[in-house]
Each structure stands twice: as structure tokens, then as C-alpha cells.
C-alpha positions as a printed Julia matrix, in Angstrom:
233×3 Matrix{Float64}:
  16.45  -14.98  -27.08
  17.61  -13.51  -23.82
  18.08   -9.86  -23.09
  18.32   -7.62  -20.08
  17.84   -3.87  -19.89
  18.25   -2.02  -16.6
  16.93    1.5   -16.18
  17.61    3.45  -12.99
  15.98    6.76  -12.08
  16.73    8.44   -8.74
  15.01   11.66   -7.7
  13.4    13.14   -4.61
  10.1    11.6    -5.69
  10.88    8.22   -7.28
  13.48    5.51   -7.25
  12.78    3.01  -10.03
  14.47   -0.16  -11.24
  13.22   -1.93  -14.36
  14.37   -5.38  -15.45
  13.52   -6.99  -18.8
  13.75  -10.76  -18.69
  13.87  -13.57  -21.23
  11.99  -12.46  -24.31
  10.08  -15.72  -24.76
   7.69  -14.58  -22.0
   7.71  -10.81  -22.46
   7.26  -10.38  -18.71
   8.69   -7.2   -17.23
   9.54   -6.99  -13.54
   9.46   -3.51  -12.01
  10.57   -2.22   -8.63
   9.61    1.27   -7.48
   9.79    3.38   -4.34
   7.75    6.53   -3.86
   8.57    9.29   -1.41
   5.52   11.39   -2.22
   1.91   10.82   -1.23
   0.91    9.04   -4.45
   2.53    6.0    -6.04
   1.78    5.41   -9.73
   2.31    2.02  -11.37
   2.16    1.66  -15.16
   2.21   -1.23  -17.63
   2.03    0.21  -21.14
   1.61   -3.14  -22.9
   0.27   -5.47  -20.26
  -1.56   -5.91  -16.98
  -0.2    -5.21  -13.5
   0.38   -8.1   -11.11
   1.64   -6.92   -7.71
   4.4    -9.08   -6.25
   5.48   -7.31   -3.03
   4.65   -4.07   -1.24
   5.93   -2.33    1.88
   5.18    1.01    3.5
   8.1     1.73    5.79
  11.88    1.94    5.46
  14.5    -0.72    4.73
  17.55    1.43    3.99
  18.94    4.91    4.72
  19.37    6.07    1.12
  15.99    5.96   -0.59
  13.86    9.06    0.06
  16.51   10.56    2.34
  17.12   13.97    0.77
  16.54   16.81    3.24
  15.67   14.47    6.1
  17.45   14.5     9.49
  19.35   11.34   10.36
  16.98   10.39   13.17
  14.18    9.97   10.62
  16.28    7.45    8.65
  17.77    5.26   11.4
  15.17    2.48   11.56
  15.73    0.31    8.5
  13.64   -2.57    9.8
  10.3    -0.84    9.32
   7.59   -2.93    7.67
   3.85   -2.48    7.32
   2.31   -5.97    7.59
  -0.86   -4.99    5.72
   0.76   -3.25    2.74
   0.31   -5.96    0.11
  -3.48   -6.26    0.28
  -4.53   -2.65   -0.51
  -1.92   -2.31   -3.25
  -3.02   -5.59   -4.87
  -6.68   -4.58   -4.72
  -5.97   -1.21   -6.3
  -3.68   -2.4    -9.09
  -3.95   -6.06  -10.09
  -5.28   -6.58  -13.6
  -5.02   -2.9   -14.59
  -2.72   -1.13  -17.03
  -2.14    1.7   -14.54
  -3.06    2.56  -10.97
  -2.38    4.99   -8.14
  -1.94    4.17   -4.45
  -1.84    6.75   -1.67
   1.25    6.33    0.51
  -0.25    7.56    3.78
  -0.77    6.41    7.36
  -4.52    6.28    6.79
  -4.07    3.54    4.18
  -1.25    1.51    5.76
  -1.15    2.69    9.42
   2.19    3.86   10.88
   4.63    0.94   11.34
   7.45    3.09   12.8
   6.53    6.4    14.4
   9.0     9.22   13.78
  10.63    7.53   10.75
  10.23    9.02    7.27
   8.64    6.26    5.25
   8.2     5.41    1.59
   6.06    2.97   -0.37
   8.12    0.28   -2.11
   6.36   -1.9    -4.66
   7.52   -4.64   -6.98
   5.22   -5.86   -9.71
   5.06   -7.69  -13.01
   3.72   -6.37  -16.3
   2.04   -9.45  -17.7
   1.74   -9.44  -21.5
  -1.2   -10.73  -23.56
  -1.27  -14.49  -23.38
  -0.81  -14.74  -19.65
  -3.36  -17.11  -18.15
  -4.78  -17.4   -14.66
  -6.29  -20.16  -12.56
  -8.4   -19.85   -9.41
  -9.62  -22.85   -7.43
 -11.22  -22.95   -4.0
  -9.69  -24.63   -0.97
  -9.68  -28.45   -1.22
  -9.9   -28.28   -5.03
  -7.12  -29.0    -7.54
  -5.67  -26.45   -9.95
  -4.84  -28.1   -13.29
  -2.55  -26.13  -15.61
  -2.17  -27.26  -19.21
  -0.23  -26.04  -22.24
  -0.34  -27.05  -25.88
   2.15  -29.56  -27.25
   5.59  -28.07  -27.69
   5.13  -25.46  -24.96
   5.77  -25.47  -21.22
   4.45  -23.65  -18.18
   6.06  -20.45  -16.94
   4.75  -19.38  -13.51
   4.44  -15.63  -12.94
   2.74  -15.41   -9.55
   0.79  -17.49   -7.07
  -1.01  -17.1    -3.77
  -2.81  -19.52   -1.48
  -4.97  -17.44    0.83
  -7.59  -14.73    0.35
  -7.33  -11.19   -1.01
 -11.02  -10.38   -1.52
 -14.36  -11.4    -0.04
 -16.13  -12.37   -3.28
 -13.95  -15.2    -4.67
 -14.97  -18.71   -3.55
 -17.67  -17.29   -1.29
 -20.71  -19.41   -2.14
 -22.24  -21.0     0.95
 -19.57  -19.6     3.27
 -20.33  -17.54    6.4
 -19.07  -13.97    6.49
 -16.57  -14.87    9.2
 -14.71  -17.12    6.74
 -14.48  -14.34    4.12
 -13.68  -11.26    6.2
  -9.89  -11.55    6.22
  -8.62  -10.3     2.85
  -4.91   -9.93    3.56
  -4.16  -13.65    3.72
  -0.99  -14.81    1.94
   0.91  -18.12    2.14
   4.51  -16.99    1.83
   5.57  -20.25    0.16
   2.92  -20.08   -2.59
   5.21  -19.09   -5.43
   7.89  -21.6    -4.41
   5.46  -24.51   -4.16
   3.71  -23.81   -7.45
   6.93  -23.11   -9.34
   8.48  -26.31   -8.03
   5.48  -28.36   -9.12
   4.76  -26.75  -12.49
   7.6   -24.69  -13.97
   8.91  -26.13  -17.25
   6.23  -28.83  -17.48
   3.58  -29.24  -20.16
   0.9   -29.8   -17.5
   0.66  -30.04  -13.72
  -1.78  -30.27  -10.83
  -1.58  -28.45   -7.49
  -3.95  -29.14   -4.59
  -5.21  -26.01   -2.84
  -4.91  -27.18    0.74
  -3.25  -26.41    4.05
  -1.33  -29.68    3.78
   0.46  -28.32    0.7
   0.93  -24.65    1.62
   0.36  -24.62    5.42
  -2.43  -22.44    6.82
  -1.72  -18.7     6.48
  -5.01  -17.62    8.12
  -6.81  -20.07   10.4
 -10.59  -19.92   10.1
 -10.59  -18.25    6.67
 -11.78  -20.14    3.6
  -8.95  -19.86    1.13
  -8.34  -20.22   -2.6
  -5.33  -20.71   -4.85
  -4.6   -18.09   -7.49
  -1.96  -18.73  -10.18
  -0.93  -16.62  -13.16
   1.14  -18.34  -15.84
   1.86  -18.51  -19.53
   2.71  -21.23  -22.01
   6.04  -20.65  -23.74
   8.43  -22.47  -26.0
  11.07  -24.15  -23.93
  13.72  -21.51  -23.36
  17.0   -22.21  -25.11
  18.79  -19.84  -22.77
  19.2   -19.35  -19.06
  16.11  -17.26  -18.29
  17.21  -15.92  -14.94
  17.95  -12.46  -13.68
  21.53  -11.4   -14.2
């Protein structure tokens, strides 16, 4: 079965888009933007998996009410460290709150009125995860009659405790390390297959943070092969 529901809410405080995808996975993708100081993310029947985050401004419409035009002009405003604190605060939880302030994200564009934009997945029960350290191989397997559906992936480091044994502190300190091609590489190698193997190495993903000991994180589920086109419409 394949169904899409789109819900749009636009107020001074929140701008929210919700997309419901192919029902064989049950995965919900949510996009939200918060103008206030606190951003709340909620998954009523699943766990949060942050996909993207930005504290800044990328258009002139969102969070514009009552603001002078000079505070809306820069639409190329990005906070390079936004993903890490949001992921740490929210991943694996049913709900979370993130403060949208300069003290958390720094100020990427002085004088511009900013908002916190987040996209995330609500992963239903049955979603699996795999973590392997750098130079190791991640092996994903599904039962007969089912195939792999990739939800998210990252080759890098987002905390200092994973894959830390025997490593000096200098190799664990950077916790905002993301290989931008992670999802593409893993999806290409595993999506729709009954099993697959992905090597966690710089030769596969490139090196997103030189000198940091990395690991490969993948979240996925095993689903019946979709009889419909399970893509966003």
C-alpha cells in the first residue's frame, strides 16, 4: 500500500510539514521550523532520528512576521555545527526540546532574524541499527522474503563514547563529524537487497574529519518488497 498525507501549519511560532510515506515501512518524515526559543520534536509512535538541522535563514517567508526587511535579506545563512547538538538531544527519543539560541549554535549571520529548521524521521518499532568502528564491515541481513530499507546513515563521529576503546582523547574529541555521502553510499549498496556489506573506511566514504577515529552508523528495517513506487510525491 502507498499513501501520502501532507499537513501544513503556519503560525508565528511554527512552520511544519509532515509527509507519510509507503505504509510497508511506517516511517514518517517531518520537517519543522521554529521561530521561538524552544523547538519541540515529537514521535508519538516511534523514535526520533534527526536527518538535517540548521540554525539560520534560507528564505524570506518563514518566521518573518513583524520583522523589518533588513533582518530577512540574507537567505544563505547556515550554522555549520547545528546537526550535532540536535542529534545528541533527540536521537532515539519519543520527544525532545532544543533551544534555538546563539549560545547553542553560535551566530552564523549577525543582524539576521534566524530560526531553527529540523528534518527528522519517526522510526517505528522494528527499525534496526548497526554500528561498526572504522576499518570494520557492517553486515545487514533480513529474513527470507524481505529486503533492506535504509532510513539513515553516517560515517563519522557524533559522540565520544562509541568505538573509543584504546583510542587517545584527541581521536574522540570531534563529535560533529559527518560524511555527507553516507546515506547515498549505504542506500546504493543495500537498498532493496536481502543482505549487504559496507566497509567503514575513508576509501568508501572519504574522510570527513582527518585525525578522528570514525564509525559507521546505519538505521534500517526489513520490509516486504514494495509493490508500489515508494517515493515522495
